[in-house]
Amino acid sequence: MFSNSQIDINSIPSINDVALTPISRKYLRIIIINKLLFFSMFFGILFSMKWFIDDDELQQGLPYVIQIFLVIFVLNLLVGILAFKKRKYALRERDIIYSKGLIVNSTTTVPIKRIQHIEEVRNWLSRYFGLATLKIFTAGESGSDLSIQGLPAEEARRIHDYISEKVNGTI
């Protein structure tokens, strides 16, 4: 028999009631290092332009361009640091939740039964700080549906193993 009863919205559990765990504070160092490397390339190009530009008007405007880039760098770094505090996750019995974003906050929930496979990724900087990234893939998408960066490597391994066992039906 077909049933389509109305559900009381107040009886639905709120995702806000879930205690989310912040990612490792070591990941903030990686964010800062990445931003420093990225902007140092631009500053290097700007400073080297002084020797390659012969036009006096452009030479006089170069300090202003450098100041603008410096302001953009400081603002970008500040936003990155503030946004770091919003990166949190939770592993529950039937799903995994990840929340991030300073200006636009997004919360992604992936049901464990929809997960196709999971990867644990560690680049050279993550290995140095003892961190890892979990990439979670569901059916039908190219690329990962959820990527949690900045997890302690041991914790990422435990979550990886738990989800793998849950997906394979061994627990």
mmCIF file of C-alpha atoms in Angstrom:
data_model
loop_
_atom_site.group_PDB
_atom_site.id
_atom_site.type_symbol
_atom_site.label_atom_id
_atom_site.label_comp_id
_atom_site.label_asym_id
_atom_site.label_seq_id
_atom_site.Cartn_x
_atom_site.Cartn_y
_atom_site.Cartn_z
ATOM 1 C CA MET A 1 0.000 0.000 0.000
ATOM 2 C CA PHE A 2 1.269 3.476 -0.942
ATOM 3 C CA SER A 3 1.993 5.845 1.941
ATOM 4 C CA ASN A 4 3.177 9.437 1.856
ATOM 5 C CA SER A 5 2.565 10.823 5.338
ATOM 6 C CA GLN A 6 3.633 14.296 6.335
ATOM 7 C CA ILE A 7 6.655 14.509 8.633
ATOM 8 C CA ASP A 8 6.805 16.933 11.542
ATOM 9 C CA ILE A 9 9.838 19.124 10.814
ATOM 10 C CA ASN A 10 10.495 19.601 14.546
ATOM 11 C CA SER A 11 10.964 15.846 15.012
ATOM 12 C CA ILE A 12 13.848 15.679 12.516
ATOM 13 C CA PRO A 13 17.250 15.648 14.257
ATOM 14 C CA SER A 14 19.270 18.805 13.618
ATOM 15 C CA ILE A 15 22.751 18.602 12.191
ATOM 16 C CA ASN A 16 23.613 21.502 14.505
ATOM 17 C CA ASP A 17 23.306 19.107 17.453
ATOM 18 C CA VAL A 18 26.277 17.069 16.194
ATOM 19 C CA ALA A 19 29.561 17.798 17.971
ATOM 20 C CA LEU A 20 31.982 18.514 15.129
ATOM 21 C CA THR A 21 35.706 17.928 15.650
ATOM 22 C CA PRO A 22 38.107 20.636 14.440
ATOM 23 C CA ILE A 23 40.900 19.552 12.122
ATOM 24 C CA SER A 24 44.500 19.606 13.355
ATOM 25 C CA ARG A 25 45.976 23.027 14.148
ATOM 26 C CA LYS A 26 49.078 21.912 12.245
ATOM 27 C CA TYR A 27 47.061 22.322 9.045
ATOM 28 C CA LEU A 28 47.019 26.083 9.634
ATOM 29 C CA ARG A 29 50.791 26.040 9.071
ATOM 30 C CA ILE A 30 50.252 24.330 5.714
ATOM 31 C CA ILE A 31 47.670 26.949 4.718
ATOM 32 C CA ILE A 32 50.087 29.757 5.630
ATOM 33 C CA ILE A 33 53.034 28.102 3.834
ATOM 34 C CA ASN A 34 50.941 27.568 0.681
ATOM 35 C CA LYS A 35 49.807 31.199 0.680
ATOM 36 C CA LEU A 36 53.365 32.442 1.275
ATOM 37 C CA LEU A 37 54.684 30.337 -1.615
ATOM 38 C CA PHE A 38 51.880 31.439 -3.936
ATOM 39 C CA PHE A 39 52.221 35.150 -3.227
ATOM 40 C CA SER A 40 56.035 35.080 -3.147
ATOM 41 C CA MET A 41 55.936 34.088 -6.835
ATOM 42 C CA PHE A 42 53.883 37.203 -7.614
ATOM 43 C CA PHE A 43 56.095 39.432 -5.500
ATOM 44 C CA GLY A 44 59.177 37.967 -7.199
ATOM 45 C CA ILE A 45 57.716 38.764 -10.607
ATOM 46 C CA LEU A 46 56.739 42.278 -9.522
ATOM 47 C CA PHE A 47 60.165 43.035 -8.047
ATOM 48 C CA SER A 48 61.961 41.616 -11.099
ATOM 49 C CA MET A 49 59.854 43.839 -13.375
ATOM 50 C CA LYS A 50 61.857 46.786 -12.051
ATOM 51 C CA TRP A 51 64.872 45.627 -14.080
ATOM 52 C CA PHE A 52 62.926 44.649 -17.205
ATOM 53 C CA ILE A 53 60.694 47.704 -17.625
ATOM 54 C CA ASP A 54 62.283 50.744 -19.241
ATOM 55 C CA ASP A 55 59.194 52.969 -19.213
ATOM 56 C CA ASP A 56 59.522 55.603 -16.457
ATOM 57 C CA GLU A 57 55.750 55.853 -15.897
ATOM 58 C CA LEU A 58 55.491 52.122 -15.294
ATOM 59 C CA GLN A 59 58.544 52.267 -13.016
ATOM 60 C CA GLN A 60 56.862 54.958 -10.917
ATOM 61 C CA GLY A 61 53.600 52.989 -10.694
ATOM 62 C CA LEU A 62 55.298 49.745 -9.659
ATOM 63 C CA PRO A 63 55.468 50.582 -5.905
ATOM 64 C CA TYR A 64 51.701 51.156 -5.915
ATOM 65 C CA VAL A 65 51.099 47.821 -7.618
ATOM 66 C CA ILE A 66 53.321 46.133 -5.029
ATOM 67 C CA GLN A 67 51.382 47.829 -2.208
ATOM 68 C CA ILE A 68 48.074 46.657 -3.691
ATOM 69 C CA PHE A 69 49.391 43.093 -3.911
ATOM 70 C CA LEU A 70 50.634 43.351 -0.323
ATOM 71 C CA VAL A 71 47.166 44.401 0.881
ATOM 72 C CA ILE A 72 45.579 41.557 -1.112
ATOM 73 C CA PHE A 73 48.094 39.121 0.404
ATOM 74 C CA VAL A 74 47.407 40.257 3.983
ATOM 75 C CA LEU A 75 43.624 40.082 3.467
ATOM 76 C CA ASN A 76 43.897 36.654 1.832
ATOM 77 C CA LEU A 77 46.062 35.392 4.688
ATOM 78 C CA LEU A 78 43.645 36.791 7.284
ATOM 79 C CA VAL A 79 40.635 35.178 5.597
ATOM 80 C CA GLY A 80 42.537 31.874 5.366
ATOM 81 C CA ILE A 81 43.342 31.946 9.085
ATOM 82 C CA LEU A 82 39.778 32.840 10.084
ATOM 83 C CA ALA A 83 38.291 30.243 7.708
ATOM 84 C CA PHE A 84 40.567 27.576 9.195
ATOM 85 C CA LYS A 85 38.629 27.758 12.453
ATOM 86 C CA LYS A 86 35.446 26.737 10.593
ATOM 87 C CA ARG A 87 36.884 23.444 9.249
ATOM 88 C CA LYS A 88 35.296 20.671 11.299
ATOM 89 C CA TYR A 89 34.105 17.112 10.763
ATOM 90 C CA ALA A 90 32.189 14.313 12.436
ATOM 91 C CA LEU A 91 32.026 10.597 11.786
ATOM 92 C CA ARG A 92 28.720 9.066 12.741
ATOM 93 C CA GLU A 93 27.347 5.555 12.536
ATOM 94 C CA ARG A 94 25.748 6.089 9.121
ATOM 95 C CA ASP A 95 27.417 9.171 7.651
ATOM 96 C CA ILE A 96 30.345 11.550 7.690
ATOM 97 C CA ILE A 97 29.910 15.324 7.982
ATOM 98 C CA TYR A 98 32.314 18.098 6.981
ATOM 99 C CA SER A 99 31.739 21.793 7.575
ATOM 100 C CA LYS A 100 33.876 24.658 6.273
ATOM 101 C CA GLY A 101 33.724 28.248 5.103
ATOM 102 C CA LEU A 102 33.978 31.716 6.559
ATOM 103 C CA ILE A 103 31.926 33.877 4.236
ATOM 104 C CA VAL A 104 29.920 31.035 2.719
ATOM 105 C CA ASN A 105 29.587 28.166 5.168
ATOM 106 C CA SER A 106 28.934 24.758 3.647
ATOM 107 C CA THR A 107 28.175 21.524 5.427
ATOM 108 C CA THR A 108 28.477 18.299 3.441
ATOM 109 C CA THR A 109 27.033 15.023 4.664
ATOM 110 C CA VAL A 110 27.858 11.782 2.861
ATOM 111 C CA PRO A 111 25.963 8.620 3.845
ATOM 112 C CA ILE A 112 28.393 5.741 4.341
ATOM 113 C CA LYS A 113 26.190 3.387 2.312
ATOM 114 C CA ARG A 114 26.680 5.686 -0.739
ATOM 115 C CA ILE A 115 30.487 5.638 -0.551
ATOM 116 C CA GLN A 116 32.196 3.780 -3.414
ATOM 117 C CA HIS A 117 35.748 4.116 -2.156
ATOM 118 C CA ILE A 118 37.961 6.238 0.050
ATOM 119 C CA GLU A 119 41.538 7.461 -0.389
ATOM 120 C CA GLU A 120 44.090 8.663 2.107
ATOM 121 C CA VAL A 121 46.407 11.229 0.497
ATOM 122 C CA ARG A 122 49.613 12.653 1.949
ATOM 123 C CA ASN A 123 51.785 15.103 0.025
ATOM 124 C CA TRP A 124 55.304 16.046 1.116
ATOM 125 C CA LEU A 125 54.155 18.938 3.295
ATOM 126 C CA SER A 126 51.416 16.864 4.936
ATOM 127 C CA ARG A 127 53.905 14.077 5.667
ATOM 128 C CA TYR A 128 56.269 16.587 7.273
ATOM 129 C CA PHE A 129 53.511 17.771 9.633
ATOM 130 C CA GLY A 130 52.071 14.265 10.170
ATOM 131 C CA LEU A 131 48.768 15.066 8.447
ATOM 132 C CA ALA A 132 46.627 13.449 5.761
ATOM 133 C CA THR A 133 43.648 14.169 3.523
ATOM 134 C CA LEU A 134 40.698 11.810 3.216
ATOM 135 C CA LYS A 135 39.000 11.798 -0.180
ATOM 136 C CA ILE A 136 35.590 10.164 -0.216
ATOM 137 C CA PHE A 137 34.018 9.117 -3.515
ATOM 138 C CA THR A 138 30.387 8.246 -4.181
ATOM 139 C CA ALA A 139 28.852 6.763 -7.319
ATOM 140 C CA GLY A 140 28.351 8.811 -10.455
ATOM 141 C CA GLU A 141 30.733 11.686 -9.875
ATOM 142 C CA SER A 142 34.143 12.380 -11.321
ATOM 143 C CA GLY A 143 36.434 13.447 -8.520
ATOM 144 C CA SER A 144 35.887 13.201 -4.811
ATOM 145 C CA ASP A 145 32.571 14.191 -3.265
ATOM 146 C CA LEU A 146 34.150 15.039 0.054
ATOM 147 C CA SER A 147 37.718 15.934 0.888
ATOM 148 C CA ILE A 148 38.764 16.435 4.506
ATOM 149 C CA GLN A 149 42.200 18.021 4.717
ATOM 150 C CA GLY A 150 44.307 18.447 7.825
ATOM 151 C CA LEU A 151 43.536 15.239 9.688
ATOM 152 C CA PRO A 152 46.254 13.735 11.868
ATOM 153 C CA ALA A 153 47.655 10.808 9.837
ATOM 154 C CA GLU A 154 46.797 8.194 12.465
ATOM 155 C CA GLU A 155 43.246 9.489 12.799
ATOM 156 C CA ALA A 156 42.818 9.570 9.012
ATOM 157 C CA ARG A 157 43.959 5.932 8.844
ATOM 158 C CA ARG A 158 41.467 4.887 11.546
ATOM 159 C CA ILE A 159 38.594 6.706 9.793
ATOM 160 C CA HIS A 160 39.674 5.214 6.447
ATOM 161 C CA ASP A 161 39.718 1.694 7.887
ATOM 162 C CA TYR A 162 36.371 2.146 9.660
ATOM 163 C CA ILE A 163 34.611 3.448 6.545
ATOM 164 C CA SER A 164 36.225 0.754 4.350
ATOM 165 C CA GLU A 165 35.052 -1.984 6.706
ATOM 166 C CA LYS A 166 31.590 -0.426 6.907
ATOM 167 C CA VAL A 167 31.331 -0.154 3.092
ATOM 168 C CA ASN A 168 32.544 -3.743 2.641
ATOM 169 C CA GLY A 169 30.081 -4.983 5.251
ATOM 170 C CA THR A 170 32.670 -6.436 7.616
ATOM 171 C CA ILE A 171 31.311 -4.396 10.554
#
